[in-house]
Amino acid sequence: MSAKSSFVVALDVGGTSMKGGLVSESGAVLLSERRPTPREESPEAVVAAISGFIAHLAGSGEGVPAGVGLAVPGLVSDNSAVYAANLGWRDVPATDFTTLDIPVMLGHDVRTGGLAESILGAGRGVSDFLFLPIGTGIAGASIVHGEPYGGSAGWAGEIGHTPVFPDGEECACGQFGCLETYASAASVGRRYSERAGVEGAKAEQVVSSDDPIAIEVWDEAVEALSLALATYTLLLDPSLIVLGGGLAEAGPALFDPVRTRLVKRLAFRDAPPLVPAALGVDAGMLGAALLGWRAAGRPELGPEWTVDVRSAPMVS
Ligand SMILES: [Zn+2]
């Protein structure tokens, strides 16, 4: 690197592990490492682990990082981690995640992934789209005028908990008939296991099976998704829907039937194209890098970057 401070620290904090790296002005990933998230210990231990990881990464670069970008789960608003059910913290301001005197920008994990897909991935050049990763759970990022929309308090994008079958099954959230209960990768596996009386079925087995019970469970997942996507389309008029996460690895087995039913549900308007996400499991860290450069006062960086597009492994 020619000049000092020509890189940022980027960190994507998940429930089980954290992926961190150093990303240059030109978008080169100079370093990438993974550490476990110590959520079994305490919220304070998680914050300390993040701070330690940032210090370690910062010390691995030449010179001082220009900024830090962090993607975290839960509720994020006004550059604070307001709440995370799986990590236990409440109201942690961005600056509490590091002891270094460097500007920090905090983002919601899915919205940060959506920002990366918007600037570097499947949504490049598209100003209004939905980014919907489907994995253990379902949450989306609404990209409106090129930016992820957080809503009034940071709750925007919780499409997984919109009701699709009002008299349906109880969701872990306490409501009934939520999209996530039918269509997340975890739910597809669980619902098949329960009905077929087998243990530990995975979504990928259900998707490709000729078993009538598997066909029924998959059909209900597709129905739930097409209902939610029709509602989203009518409400926000996206020009694209980007599906990601483990379930999107099902490829045409997912995209074809959902597309067909979405078209049927939209009588008076065209359905937006459905496309797979481009950045896979790297979306969160790349989005965090964009946030880090924004923290450093360089919001213009990103569109010129070229990114290696790797496919995400199936995670359910
Ligand atoms: Zn729910």
Coordinates of C-alpha atoms and ligand atoms in Angstrom, one line a residue:
M1 CA 0.0 0.0 0.0
S2 CA 1.3 3.4 -0.9
A3 CA -0.3 5.6 1.7
K4 CA -1.3 5.1 5.3
S5 CA -5.0 4.7 6.2
S6 CA -5.8 3.3 2.8
F7 CA -7.8 0.5 4.3
V8 CA -10.8 -0.1 6.6
V9 CA -11.6 -2.8 9.1
A10 CA -14.8 -4.7 8.1
L11 CA -16.6 -7.1 10.4
D12 CA -19.7 -9.2 9.9
V13 CA -21.0 -10.4 13.3
G14 CA -23.2 -13.5 13.2
G15 CA -24.8 -15.6 15.9
T16 CA -22.1 -18.3 15.8
S17 CA -19.1 -16.7 14.1
M18 CA -17.6 -13.3 13.1
K19 CA -16.0 -12.7 9.7
G20 CA -13.6 -9.9 9.6
G21 CA -11.2 -8.4 7.1
L22 CA -9.3 -5.4 5.8
V23 CA -10.5 -3.8 2.6
S24 CA -8.6 -1.3 0.6
E25 CA -9.8 1.8 -1.2
S26 CA -10.1 -0.2 -4.4
G27 CA -12.1 -2.9 -2.8
A28 CA -9.3 -5.4 -2.4
V29 CA -9.8 -7.8 0.5
L30 CA -6.3 -7.6 2.0
L31 CA -7.0 -10.0 4.8
S32 CA -9.9 -12.2 5.9
E33 CA -10.3 -14.1 9.1
R34 CA -13.0 -15.8 11.1
R35 CA -13.5 -16.1 14.9
P36 CA -16.3 -17.6 17.0
T37 CA -18.9 -15.3 18.6
P38 CA -18.9 -16.1 22.4
R39 CA -22.6 -15.6 22.8
E40 CA -22.9 -18.4 25.5
E41 CA -20.8 -16.2 27.8
S42 CA -22.5 -12.8 28.1
P43 CA -23.4 -9.7 25.9
E44 CA -20.4 -7.9 27.4
A45 CA -18.1 -10.8 26.3
V46 CA -19.4 -10.5 22.8
V47 CA -18.8 -6.8 22.7
A48 CA -15.2 -7.4 24.1
A49 CA -14.6 -10.1 21.5
I50 CA -15.6 -7.8 18.7
S51 CA -13.4 -5.0 20.1
G52 CA -10.5 -7.5 20.4
F53 CA -11.0 -8.7 16.8
I54 CA -11.1 -5.2 15.5
A55 CA -7.9 -4.3 17.3
H56 CA -6.2 -7.5 15.9
L57 CA -7.3 -6.8 12.4
A58 CA -6.3 -3.1 12.6
G59 CA -2.9 -4.1 13.9
S60 CA -2.4 -6.5 10.9
G61 CA -2.5 -3.7 8.4
E62 CA 0.1 -1.1 7.4
G63 CA -0.7 2.1 9.3
V64 CA -3.9 3.1 10.9
P65 CA -7.3 2.0 9.4
A66 CA -9.4 4.9 8.1
G67 CA -12.6 3.5 9.5
V68 CA -14.4 0.5 10.9
G69 CA -17.6 -0.9 9.5
L70 CA -19.7 -3.4 11.5
A71 CA -22.7 -5.5 10.5
V72 CA -24.6 -6.9 13.5
P73 CA -27.9 -8.8 13.9
G74 CA -31.0 -7.6 15.7
L75 CA -32.3 -4.1 15.9
V76 CA -30.0 -1.3 14.7
S77 CA -30.9 2.3 14.7
D78 CA -29.0 5.6 14.8
N79 CA -25.6 4.0 14.7
S80 CA -26.5 1.9 17.8
A81 CA -27.0 -1.8 18.4
V82 CA -30.4 -1.5 20.1
Y83 CA -31.2 -5.1 20.7
A84 CA -30.3 -8.6 19.6
A85 CA -32.3 -11.6 20.8
N86 CA -29.5 -14.0 20.1
L87 CA -26.6 -11.9 21.5
G88 CA -28.5 -10.3 24.4
W89 CA -27.1 -6.8 24.2
R90 CA -29.1 -3.6 24.6
D91 CA -28.3 -0.1 23.4
V92 CA -24.7 -0.4 22.5
P93 CA -23.4 2.7 20.6
A94 CA -21.1 2.0 17.6
T95 CA -18.1 3.6 19.5
D96 CA -18.4 1.0 22.3
F97 CA -17.3 -1.8 19.8
T98 CA -13.8 -0.5 19.7
T99 CA -11.2 1.1 21.9
L100 CA -9.4 2.6 18.9
D101 CA -9.9 6.3 18.0
I102 CA -11.3 5.5 14.6
P103 CA -14.7 6.4 13.1
V104 CA -17.2 3.5 13.3
M105 CA -20.3 2.9 11.3
L106 CA -22.8 0.2 12.4
G107 CA -25.3 -1.6 10.1
H108 CA -28.0 -4.1 10.4
D109 CA -26.7 -7.5 9.1
V110 CA -29.3 -8.0 6.3
R111 CA -29.4 -4.3 5.3
T112 CA -25.6 -4.3 5.2
G113 CA -25.7 -7.4 2.9
G114 CA -28.3 -5.6 0.8
L115 CA -26.1 -2.5 0.6
A116 CA -23.3 -4.8 -0.8
E117 CA -25.7 -6.5 -3.3
S118 CA -26.9 -3.0 -4.3
I119 CA -23.4 -1.5 -5.0
L120 CA -21.4 -4.6 -5.8
G121 CA -23.7 -7.5 -6.6
A122 CA -27.0 -8.5 -8.2
G123 CA -28.5 -5.1 -7.6
R124 CA -25.8 -3.1 -9.3
G125 CA -27.4 -0.3 -11.3
V126 CA -30.8 -1.0 -9.8
S127 CA -32.2 1.7 -7.5
D128 CA -35.3 -0.1 -6.1
F129 CA -35.2 -3.8 -5.2
L130 CA -35.8 -6.4 -2.5
F131 CA -32.9 -8.4 -1.1
L132 CA -34.2 -11.5 0.6
P133 CA -31.8 -14.0 2.1
I134 CA -33.6 -17.3 3.0
G135 CA -31.7 -19.4 5.5
T136 CA -32.4 -20.4 9.1
G137 CA -34.8 -17.4 9.2
I138 CA -36.1 -14.9 6.7
A139 CA -35.4 -11.2 6.8
G140 CA -35.2 -8.8 3.9
A141 CA -33.6 -5.5 3.0
S142 CA -35.7 -3.0 1.0
I143 CA -33.4 -1.0 -1.2
V144 CA -35.2 2.2 -1.9
H145 CA -33.5 4.8 -4.1
G146 CA -30.3 2.9 -3.9
E147 CA -30.2 2.7 0.0
P148 CA -31.4 0.0 2.4
Y149 CA -34.5 1.4 4.2
G150 CA -34.5 0.9 8.0
G151 CA -37.9 2.4 8.8
S152 CA -38.8 4.7 11.7
A153 CA -37.0 2.7 14.4
G154 CA -35.0 0.1 12.5
W155 CA -37.6 -2.7 12.2
A156 CA -38.0 -2.5 8.4
G157 CA -37.5 -5.6 6.4
E158 CA -39.0 -8.2 8.8
I159 CA -40.9 -9.9 6.0
G160 CA -40.3 -13.3 7.6
H161 CA -42.8 -12.4 10.2
T162 CA -45.6 -11.1 8.0
P163 CA -48.6 -13.4 8.1
V164 CA -49.2 -15.4 5.0
F165 CA -51.6 -18.0 6.4
P166 CA -53.5 -16.2 9.2
D167 CA -54.9 -19.4 10.8
G168 CA -51.6 -21.1 10.3
E169 CA -48.9 -22.6 12.5
E170 CA -47.4 -20.8 15.5
C171 CA -44.1 -19.1 14.8
A172 CA -41.2 -18.8 17.2
C173 CA -42.0 -15.1 17.4
G174 CA -45.4 -15.7 19.0
Q175 CA -47.5 -14.8 16.0
F176 CA -49.3 -17.3 13.7
G177 CA -48.8 -18.1 10.1
C178 CA -45.6 -16.2 9.5
L179 CA -43.8 -16.6 6.2
E180 CA -40.7 -17.8 8.0
T181 CA -42.6 -20.7 9.6
Y182 CA -43.3 -22.1 6.2
A183 CA -40.5 -21.0 3.9
S184 CA -37.2 -20.7 5.7
A185 CA -34.7 -23.5 5.0
A186 CA -34.9 -24.6 8.6
S187 CA -38.7 -24.7 8.5
V188 CA -38.9 -26.7 5.3
G189 CA -36.7 -29.3 6.9
R190 CA -38.5 -29.3 10.2
R191 CA -42.0 -29.5 8.6
Y192 CA -41.0 -32.4 6.5
S193 CA -39.4 -34.2 9.4
E194 CA -42.6 -33.7 11.5
R195 CA -45.0 -35.0 8.8
A196 CA -42.9 -37.8 7.5
G197 CA -41.8 -38.9 11.0
V198 CA -38.1 -38.7 10.1
E199 CA -35.5 -36.9 12.1
G200 CA -33.3 -34.1 11.0
A201 CA -34.4 -33.7 7.3
K202 CA -32.6 -30.9 5.5
A203 CA -34.3 -28.5 3.1
E204 CA -32.2 -29.6 0.2
Q205 CA -33.5 -33.2 0.6
V206 CA -37.1 -31.9 0.5
V207 CA -36.7 -29.7 -2.5
S208 CA -35.4 -32.6 -4.7
S209 CA -37.7 -35.4 -3.4
D210 CA -40.5 -37.2 -5.2
D211 CA -42.1 -38.1 -1.9
P212 CA -45.7 -36.8 -1.8
I213 CA -45.1 -35.3 1.7
A214 CA -42.0 -33.5 0.5
I215 CA -43.9 -32.2 -2.5
E216 CA -46.6 -30.9 -0.2
V217 CA -44.2 -29.2 2.2
W218 CA -42.3 -27.6 -0.7
D219 CA -45.5 -26.5 -2.4
E220 CA -46.6 -24.7 0.8
A221 CA -43.2 -23.0 1.1
V222 CA -43.5 -21.8 -2.5
E223 CA -47.1 -20.6 -1.9
A224 CA -46.0 -18.7 1.2
L225 CA -43.1 -17.0 -0.6
S226 CA -45.2 -16.0 -3.6
L227 CA -47.9 -14.5 -1.4
A228 CA -45.3 -12.4 0.5
L229 CA -43.5 -11.3 -2.7
A230 CA -46.8 -10.3 -4.3
T231 CA -47.6 -8.1 -1.3
Y232 CA -44.1 -6.6 -1.4
T233 CA -44.3 -6.0 -5.1
L234 CA -47.7 -4.3 -4.9
L235 CA -46.6 -2.1 -2.0
L236 CA -43.1 -1.0 -3.2
D237 CA -42.9 -1.7 -6.9
P238 CA -39.4 -3.1 -7.0
S239 CA -37.7 -3.5 -10.3
L240 CA -35.9 -6.7 -9.1
I241 CA -36.2 -9.3 -6.4
V242 CA -32.9 -10.8 -5.3
L243 CA -33.1 -14.1 -3.4
G244 CA -30.1 -15.3 -1.4
G245 CA -29.2 -17.5 1.6
G246 CA -29.0 -21.3 1.7
L247 CA -32.4 -21.9 0.1
A248 CA -31.6 -19.9 -3.0
E249 CA -29.0 -22.7 -3.7
A250 CA -32.0 -24.8 -4.8
G251 CA -31.8 -22.8 -8.0
P252 CA -34.6 -23.4 -10.6
A253 CA -36.5 -25.7 -8.1
L254 CA -37.1 -22.5 -6.1
F255 CA -37.0 -19.8 -8.7
D256 CA -39.2 -21.4 -11.3
P257 CA -42.3 -22.2 -9.2
V258 CA -42.1 -19.0 -7.2
R259 CA -41.8 -16.9 -10.4
T260 CA -44.8 -18.7 -12.0
R261 CA -47.0 -18.1 -8.9
L262 CA -45.9 -14.5 -8.5
V263 CA -46.9 -13.8 -12.1
K264 CA -50.3 -15.3 -11.5
R265 CA -50.9 -13.3 -8.4
L266 CA -50.2 -10.0 -10.1
A267 CA -53.1 -9.6 -12.5
F268 CA -52.7 -6.0 -13.6
R269 CA -48.9 -5.5 -13.5
D270 CA -45.8 -7.3 -14.5
A271 CA -43.9 -9.3 -11.9
P272 CA -40.3 -8.1 -11.2
P273 CA -37.6 -10.5 -12.3
L274 CA -36.4 -12.9 -9.6
V275 CA -32.6 -13.4 -9.6
P276 CA -30.1 -15.1 -7.3
A277 CA -27.8 -13.0 -5.0
A278 CA -24.3 -12.5 -6.3
L279 CA -22.1 -12.2 -3.2
G280 CA -23.1 -15.2 -1.2
V281 CA -21.7 -15.3 2.4
D282 CA -19.3 -12.4 1.6
A283 CA -22.2 -9.9 1.3
G284 CA -22.1 -8.9 5.0
M285 CA -18.4 -8.3 5.2
L286 CA -18.3 -6.4 1.9
G287 CA -21.2 -4.3 3.0
A288 CA -19.4 -3.6 6.3
A289 CA -16.4 -2.5 4.3
L290 CA -18.6 0.0 2.5
L291 CA -19.8 1.3 5.9
G292 CA -16.2 1.6 7.1
W293 CA -15.4 3.8 4.1
R294 CA -18.5 5.8 4.8
A295 CA -17.4 6.3 8.4
A296 CA -14.1 7.5 7.0
G297 CA -15.8 10.1 4.9
R298 CA -15.5 8.3 1.6
P299 CA -19.1 7.4 0.7
E300 CA -18.2 7.5 -3.1
L301 CA -16.1 4.3 -2.9
G302 CA -17.7 1.0 -4.0
P303 CA -19.2 1.3 -7.5
E304 CA -15.8 1.0 -9.1
W305 CA -14.8 -2.1 -7.2
T306 CA -14.6 -5.4 -8.9
V307 CA -15.5 -8.3 -6.7
D308 CA -14.8 -12.0 -7.0
V309 CA -18.2 -13.6 -7.1
R310 CA -18.2 -16.9 -5.3
S311 CA -21.2 -19.0 -4.6
A312 CA -22.5 -19.5 -1.1
P313 CA -22.5 -22.9 0.4
M314 CA -25.9 -24.4 1.3
V315 CA -26.6 -23.5 4.9
S316 CA -29.8 -24.6 6.5
Ligands
ZN1 ZN -43.0 -14.9 13.2

